[in-house]
PDB file of C-alpha atoms in Angstrom:
ATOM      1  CA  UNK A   1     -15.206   9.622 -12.800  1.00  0.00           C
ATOM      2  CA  UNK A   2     -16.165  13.519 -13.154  1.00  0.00           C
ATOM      3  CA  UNK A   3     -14.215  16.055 -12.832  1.00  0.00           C
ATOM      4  CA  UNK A   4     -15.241  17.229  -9.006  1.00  0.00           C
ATOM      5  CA  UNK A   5     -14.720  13.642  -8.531  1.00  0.00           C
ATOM      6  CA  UNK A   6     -11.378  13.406  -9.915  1.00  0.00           C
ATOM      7  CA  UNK A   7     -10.648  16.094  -7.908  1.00  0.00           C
ATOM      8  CA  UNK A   8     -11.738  14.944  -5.150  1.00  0.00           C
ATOM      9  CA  UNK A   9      -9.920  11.718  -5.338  1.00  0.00           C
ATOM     10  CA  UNK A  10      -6.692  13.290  -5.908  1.00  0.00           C
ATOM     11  CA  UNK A  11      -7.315  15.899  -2.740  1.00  0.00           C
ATOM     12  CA  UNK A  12      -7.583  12.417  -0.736  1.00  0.00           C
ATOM     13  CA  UNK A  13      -4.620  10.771  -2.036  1.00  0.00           C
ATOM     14  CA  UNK A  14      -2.675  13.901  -1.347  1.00  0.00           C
ATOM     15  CA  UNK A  15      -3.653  14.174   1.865  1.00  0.00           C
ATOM     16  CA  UNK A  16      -2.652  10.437   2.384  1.00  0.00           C
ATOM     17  CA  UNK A  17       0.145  11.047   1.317  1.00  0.00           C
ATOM     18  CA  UNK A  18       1.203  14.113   2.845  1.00  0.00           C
ATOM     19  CA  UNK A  19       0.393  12.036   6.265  1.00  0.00           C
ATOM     20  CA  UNK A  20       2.895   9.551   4.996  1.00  0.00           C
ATOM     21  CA  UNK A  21       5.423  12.383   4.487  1.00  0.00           C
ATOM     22  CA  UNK A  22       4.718  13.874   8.071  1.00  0.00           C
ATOM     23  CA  UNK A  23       5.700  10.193   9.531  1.00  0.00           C
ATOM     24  CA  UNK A  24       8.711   9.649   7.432  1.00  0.00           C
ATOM     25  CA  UNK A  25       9.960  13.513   8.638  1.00  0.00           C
ATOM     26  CA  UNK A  26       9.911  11.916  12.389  1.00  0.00           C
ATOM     27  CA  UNK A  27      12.490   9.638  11.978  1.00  0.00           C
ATOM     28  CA  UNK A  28      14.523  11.941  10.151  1.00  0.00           C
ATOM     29  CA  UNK A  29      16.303  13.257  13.431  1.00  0.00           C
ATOM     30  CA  UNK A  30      19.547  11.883  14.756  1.00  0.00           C
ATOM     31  CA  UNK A  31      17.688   9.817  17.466  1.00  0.00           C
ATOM     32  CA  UNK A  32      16.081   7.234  14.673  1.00  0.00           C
ATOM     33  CA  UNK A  33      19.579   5.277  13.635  1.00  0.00           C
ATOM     34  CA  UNK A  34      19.199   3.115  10.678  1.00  0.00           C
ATOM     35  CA  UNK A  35      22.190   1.469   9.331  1.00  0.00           C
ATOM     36  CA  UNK A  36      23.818   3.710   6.290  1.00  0.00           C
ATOM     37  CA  UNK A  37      23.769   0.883   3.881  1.00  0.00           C
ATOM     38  CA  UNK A  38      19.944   0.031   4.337  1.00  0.00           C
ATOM     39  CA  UNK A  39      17.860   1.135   1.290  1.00  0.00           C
ATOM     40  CA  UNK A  40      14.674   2.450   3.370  1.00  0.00           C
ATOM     41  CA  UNK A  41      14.715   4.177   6.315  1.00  0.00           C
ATOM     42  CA  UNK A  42      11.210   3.210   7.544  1.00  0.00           C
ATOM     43  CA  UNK A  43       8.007   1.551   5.637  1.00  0.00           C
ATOM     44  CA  UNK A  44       6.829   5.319   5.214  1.00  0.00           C
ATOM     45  CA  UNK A  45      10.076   6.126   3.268  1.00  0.00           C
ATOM     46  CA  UNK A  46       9.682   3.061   1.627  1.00  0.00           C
ATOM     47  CA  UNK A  47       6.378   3.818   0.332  1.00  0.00           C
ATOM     48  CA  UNK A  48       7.375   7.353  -0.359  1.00  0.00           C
ATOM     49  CA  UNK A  49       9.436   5.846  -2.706  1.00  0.00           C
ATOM     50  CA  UNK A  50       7.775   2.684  -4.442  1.00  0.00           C
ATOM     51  CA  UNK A  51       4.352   3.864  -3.812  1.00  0.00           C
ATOM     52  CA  UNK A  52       1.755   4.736  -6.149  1.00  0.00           C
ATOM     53  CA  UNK A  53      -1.867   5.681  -6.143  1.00  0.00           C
ATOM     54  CA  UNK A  54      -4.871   3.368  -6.382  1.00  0.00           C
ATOM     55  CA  UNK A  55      -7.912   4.470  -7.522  1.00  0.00           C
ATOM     56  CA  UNK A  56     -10.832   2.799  -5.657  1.00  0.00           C
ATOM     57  CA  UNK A  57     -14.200   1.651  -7.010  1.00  0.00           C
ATOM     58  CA  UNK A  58     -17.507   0.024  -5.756  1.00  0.00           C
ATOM     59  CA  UNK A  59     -17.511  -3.717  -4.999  1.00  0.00           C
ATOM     60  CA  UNK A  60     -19.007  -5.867  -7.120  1.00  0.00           C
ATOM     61  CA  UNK A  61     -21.992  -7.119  -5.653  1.00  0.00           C
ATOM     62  CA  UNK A  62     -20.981 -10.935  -5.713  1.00  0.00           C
ATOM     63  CA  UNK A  63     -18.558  -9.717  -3.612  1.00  0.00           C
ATOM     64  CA  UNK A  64     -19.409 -10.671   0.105  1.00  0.00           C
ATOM     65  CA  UNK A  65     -17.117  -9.074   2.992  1.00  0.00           C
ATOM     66  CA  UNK A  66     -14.591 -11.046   4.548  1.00  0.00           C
ATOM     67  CA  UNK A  67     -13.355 -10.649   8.205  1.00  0.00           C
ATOM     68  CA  UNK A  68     -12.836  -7.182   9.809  1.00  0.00           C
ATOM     69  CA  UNK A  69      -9.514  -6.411  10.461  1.00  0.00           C
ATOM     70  CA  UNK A  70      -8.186  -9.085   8.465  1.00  0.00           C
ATOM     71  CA  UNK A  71      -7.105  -7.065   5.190  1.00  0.00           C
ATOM     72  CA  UNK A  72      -3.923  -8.493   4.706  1.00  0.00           C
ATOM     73  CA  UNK A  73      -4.821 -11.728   4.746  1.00  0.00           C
ATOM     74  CA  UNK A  74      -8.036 -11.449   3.223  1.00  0.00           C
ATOM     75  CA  UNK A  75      -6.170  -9.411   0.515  1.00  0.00           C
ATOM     76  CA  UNK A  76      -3.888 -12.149  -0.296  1.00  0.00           C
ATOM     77  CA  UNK A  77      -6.355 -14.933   0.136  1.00  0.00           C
ATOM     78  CA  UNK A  78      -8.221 -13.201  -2.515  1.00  0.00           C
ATOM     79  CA  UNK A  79      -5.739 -12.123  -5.214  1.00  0.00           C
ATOM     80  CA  UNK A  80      -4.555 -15.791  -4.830  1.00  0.00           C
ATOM     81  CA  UNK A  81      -7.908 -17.057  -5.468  1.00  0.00           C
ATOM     82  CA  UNK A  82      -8.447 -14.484  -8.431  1.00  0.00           C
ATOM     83  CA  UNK A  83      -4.678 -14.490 -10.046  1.00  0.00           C
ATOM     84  CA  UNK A  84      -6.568 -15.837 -13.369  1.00  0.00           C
ATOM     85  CA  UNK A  85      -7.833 -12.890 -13.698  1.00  0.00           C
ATOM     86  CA  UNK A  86      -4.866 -10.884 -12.980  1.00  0.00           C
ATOM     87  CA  UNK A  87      -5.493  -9.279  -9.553  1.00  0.00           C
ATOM     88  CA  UNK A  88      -2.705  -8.869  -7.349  1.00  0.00           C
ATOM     89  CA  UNK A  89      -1.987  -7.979  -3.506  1.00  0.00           C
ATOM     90  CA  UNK A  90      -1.162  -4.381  -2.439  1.00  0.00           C
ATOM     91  CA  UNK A  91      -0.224  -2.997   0.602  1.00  0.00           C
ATOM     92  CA  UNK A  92       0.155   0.296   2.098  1.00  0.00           C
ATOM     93  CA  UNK A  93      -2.418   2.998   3.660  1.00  0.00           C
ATOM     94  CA  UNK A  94      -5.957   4.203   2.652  1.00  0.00           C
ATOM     95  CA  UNK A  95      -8.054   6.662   3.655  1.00  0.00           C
ATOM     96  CA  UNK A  96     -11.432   5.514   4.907  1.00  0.00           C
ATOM     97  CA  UNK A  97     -14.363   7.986   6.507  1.00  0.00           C
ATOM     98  CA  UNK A  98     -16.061   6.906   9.062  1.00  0.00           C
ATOM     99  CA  UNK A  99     -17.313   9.850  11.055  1.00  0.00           C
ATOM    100  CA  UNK A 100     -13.386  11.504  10.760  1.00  0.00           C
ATOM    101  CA  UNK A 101     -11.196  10.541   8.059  1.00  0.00           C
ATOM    102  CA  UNK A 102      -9.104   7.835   8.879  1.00  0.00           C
ATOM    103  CA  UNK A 103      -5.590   7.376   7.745  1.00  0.00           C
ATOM    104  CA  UNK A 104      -4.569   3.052   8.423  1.00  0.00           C
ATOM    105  CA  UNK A 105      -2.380   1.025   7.341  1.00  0.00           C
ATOM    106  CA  UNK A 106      -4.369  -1.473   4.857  1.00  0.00           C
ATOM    107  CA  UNK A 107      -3.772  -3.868   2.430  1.00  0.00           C
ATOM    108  CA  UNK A 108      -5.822  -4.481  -0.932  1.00  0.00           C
ATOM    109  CA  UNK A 109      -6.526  -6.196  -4.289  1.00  0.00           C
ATOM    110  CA  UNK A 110      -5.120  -4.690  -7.334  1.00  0.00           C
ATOM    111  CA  UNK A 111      -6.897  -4.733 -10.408  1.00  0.00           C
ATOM    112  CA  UNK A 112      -4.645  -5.202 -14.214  1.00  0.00           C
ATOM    113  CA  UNK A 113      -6.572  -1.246 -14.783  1.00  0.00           C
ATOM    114  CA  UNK A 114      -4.904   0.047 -11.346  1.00  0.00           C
ATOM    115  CA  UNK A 115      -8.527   0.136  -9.803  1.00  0.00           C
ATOM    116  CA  UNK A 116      -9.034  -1.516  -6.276  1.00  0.00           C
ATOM    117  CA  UNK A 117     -11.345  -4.058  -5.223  1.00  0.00           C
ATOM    118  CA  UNK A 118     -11.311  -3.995  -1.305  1.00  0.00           C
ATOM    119  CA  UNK A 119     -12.433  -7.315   0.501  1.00  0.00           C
ATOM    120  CA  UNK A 120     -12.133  -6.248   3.585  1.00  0.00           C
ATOM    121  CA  UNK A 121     -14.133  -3.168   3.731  1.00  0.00           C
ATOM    122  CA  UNK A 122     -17.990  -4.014   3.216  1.00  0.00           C
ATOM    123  CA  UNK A 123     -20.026  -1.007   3.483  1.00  0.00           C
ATOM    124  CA  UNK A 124     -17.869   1.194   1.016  1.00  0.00           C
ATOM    125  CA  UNK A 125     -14.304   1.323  -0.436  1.00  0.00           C
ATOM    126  CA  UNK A 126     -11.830   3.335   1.364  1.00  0.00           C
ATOM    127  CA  UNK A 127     -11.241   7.419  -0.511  1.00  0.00           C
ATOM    128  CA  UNK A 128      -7.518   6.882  -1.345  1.00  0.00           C
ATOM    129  CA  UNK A 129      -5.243   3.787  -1.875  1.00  0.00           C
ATOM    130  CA  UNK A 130      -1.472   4.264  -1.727  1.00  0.00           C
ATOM    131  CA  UNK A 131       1.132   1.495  -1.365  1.00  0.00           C
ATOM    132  CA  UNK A 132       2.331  -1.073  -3.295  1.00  0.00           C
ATOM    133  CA  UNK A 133       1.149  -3.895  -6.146  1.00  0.00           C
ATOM    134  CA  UNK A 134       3.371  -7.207  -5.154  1.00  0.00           C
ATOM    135  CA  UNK A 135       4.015  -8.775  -8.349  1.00  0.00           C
ATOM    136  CA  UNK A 136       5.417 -11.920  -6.862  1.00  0.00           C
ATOM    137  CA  UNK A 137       2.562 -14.293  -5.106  1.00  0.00           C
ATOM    138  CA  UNK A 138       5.560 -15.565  -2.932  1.00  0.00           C
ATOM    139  CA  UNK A 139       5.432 -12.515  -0.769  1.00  0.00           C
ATOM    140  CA  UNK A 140       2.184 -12.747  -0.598  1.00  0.00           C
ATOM    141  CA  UNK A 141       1.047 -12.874   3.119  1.00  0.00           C
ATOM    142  CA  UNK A 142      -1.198 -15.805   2.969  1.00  0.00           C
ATOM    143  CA  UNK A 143      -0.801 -15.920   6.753  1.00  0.00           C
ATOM    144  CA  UNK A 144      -2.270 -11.888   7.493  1.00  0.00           C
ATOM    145  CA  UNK A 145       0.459 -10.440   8.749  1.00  0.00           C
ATOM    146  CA  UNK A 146       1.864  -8.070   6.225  1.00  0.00           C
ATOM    147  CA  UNK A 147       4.966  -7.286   4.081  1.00  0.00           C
ATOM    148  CA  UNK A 148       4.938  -3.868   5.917  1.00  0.00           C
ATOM    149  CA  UNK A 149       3.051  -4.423   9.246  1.00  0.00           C
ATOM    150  CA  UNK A 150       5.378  -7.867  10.516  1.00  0.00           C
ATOM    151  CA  UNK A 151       8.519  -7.014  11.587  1.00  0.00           C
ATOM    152  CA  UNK A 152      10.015 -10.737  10.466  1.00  0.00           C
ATOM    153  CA  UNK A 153       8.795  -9.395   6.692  1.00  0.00           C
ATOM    154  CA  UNK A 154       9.486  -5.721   6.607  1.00  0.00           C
ATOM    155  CA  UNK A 155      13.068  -5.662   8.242  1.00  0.00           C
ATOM    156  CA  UNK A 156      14.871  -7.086   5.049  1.00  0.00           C
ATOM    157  CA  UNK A 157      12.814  -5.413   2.589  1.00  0.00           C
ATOM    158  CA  UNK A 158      13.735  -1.988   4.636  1.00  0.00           C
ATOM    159  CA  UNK A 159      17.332  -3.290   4.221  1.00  0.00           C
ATOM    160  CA  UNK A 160      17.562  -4.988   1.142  1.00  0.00           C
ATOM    161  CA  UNK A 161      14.560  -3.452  -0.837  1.00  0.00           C
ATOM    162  CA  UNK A 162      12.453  -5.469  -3.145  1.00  0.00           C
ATOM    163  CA  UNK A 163      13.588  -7.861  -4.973  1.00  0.00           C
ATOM    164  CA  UNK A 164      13.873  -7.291  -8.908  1.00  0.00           C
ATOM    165  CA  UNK A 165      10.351  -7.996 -10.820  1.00  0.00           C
ATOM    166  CA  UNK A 166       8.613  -8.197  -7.345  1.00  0.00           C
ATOM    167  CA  UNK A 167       6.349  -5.113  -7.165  1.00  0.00           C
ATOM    168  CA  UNK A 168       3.732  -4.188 -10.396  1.00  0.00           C
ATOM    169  CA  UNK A 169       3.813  -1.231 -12.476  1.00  0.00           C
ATOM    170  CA  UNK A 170       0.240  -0.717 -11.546  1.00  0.00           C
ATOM    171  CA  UNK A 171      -1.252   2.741 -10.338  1.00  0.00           C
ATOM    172  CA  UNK A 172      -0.247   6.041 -10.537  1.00  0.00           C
ATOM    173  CA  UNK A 173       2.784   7.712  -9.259  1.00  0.00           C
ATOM    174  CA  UNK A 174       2.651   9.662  -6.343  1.00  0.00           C
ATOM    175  CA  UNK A 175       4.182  12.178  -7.938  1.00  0.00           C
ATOM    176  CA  UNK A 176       6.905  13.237 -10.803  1.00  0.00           C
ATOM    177  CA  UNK A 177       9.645  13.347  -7.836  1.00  0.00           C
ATOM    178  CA  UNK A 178       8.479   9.957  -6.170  1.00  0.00           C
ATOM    179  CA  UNK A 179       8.794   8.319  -9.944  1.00  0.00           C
ATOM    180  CA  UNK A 180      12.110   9.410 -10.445  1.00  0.00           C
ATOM    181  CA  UNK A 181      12.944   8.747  -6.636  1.00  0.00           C
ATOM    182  CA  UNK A 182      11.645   4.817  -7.210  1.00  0.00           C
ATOM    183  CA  UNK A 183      13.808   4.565  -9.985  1.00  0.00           C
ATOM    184  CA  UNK A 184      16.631   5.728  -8.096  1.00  0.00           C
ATOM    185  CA  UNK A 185      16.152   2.939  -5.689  1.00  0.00           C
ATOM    186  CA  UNK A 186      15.089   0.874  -7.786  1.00  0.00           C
ATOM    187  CA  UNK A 187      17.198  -2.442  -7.185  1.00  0.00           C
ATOM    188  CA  UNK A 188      18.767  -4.382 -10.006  1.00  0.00           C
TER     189      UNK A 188
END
């Protein structure tokens, strides 16, 4: 990548993640009650936290789209098809432009190098990947529903966190305070 285009990419992920920041700051008031002894408050503090940054890259041209608005399935479906090689599923939010940037929740395939290979998104990747790299294929969401989108899934992670050895130290942190903040809550 250049230099503009380093830039560029980290302008993106910083507005991603200031969006995240904005979201978690709306359930910070007294109205939003969350148990004392859960670990997240919401999926945005929980990405705030474990979240890193994903740098994205073409698609390889053997690479044929799967379904629209299927990511998280697709995602999984793919890393599990490709563990050999050492992707893995991620999950989180990217920033895609489509007219007007876009901030979604999306899910994607990790790369060993921290790069992403989206197989959801055919016509180009998304401009900035954060979330998480699930380590474990258990919690995987073969099914495409989501670790963080399906309430059944994301309620005892909120509560309980991860658990130990599940997500990848893939990526980049989100920042110097978001590193040490992971660690914090980092269980085990």
């Amino acid at each position: 990548m250049t230099a503009s285009g380093d830039q560029a990419l980290i302008a993106a992920e910083d507005g991603l993640i200031a969006h995240l920041r904005q979201h978690a700051e709306l359930v910070e008031g007294p109205d939003y009650r969350v148990p004392d002894d859960w670990t997240y408050r919401s999926t945005f503090h929980l990405l705030l936290a474990l979240g890193r940054r994903f740098t994205p890259t073409p698609r390889p041209d053997d690479l044929i789209g799967m379904p629209d608005k299927d990511c998280y399935g697709n995602s999984a479906q793919y890393a599990q098809a490709h563990r050999d090689e050492g992707l893995l599923y991620a999950e989180g939010f990217a920033l895609t432009h489509n007219g007007v940037d876009w901030y979604l929740p999306h899910a994607w395939v990790v790369r060993p190098d921290g790069t992403v290979l989206d197989p959801t998104w055919d016509d180009e990747p998304g401009q900035a990947y954060v979330g998480i790299a699930v380590a474990d294929s258990r919690l995987w969401p073969l099914d495409g529903r989501g670790l963080l989108d399906d309430f059944k899934r994301t309620l005892p992670l909120l509560r309980d966190g991860f658990p130990c050895g599940a997500l990848a130290d893939l990526g980049r942190p989100l920042s110097v305070e978001g590193h040490a903040e992971a660690l914090r809550h980092a269980p085990g």
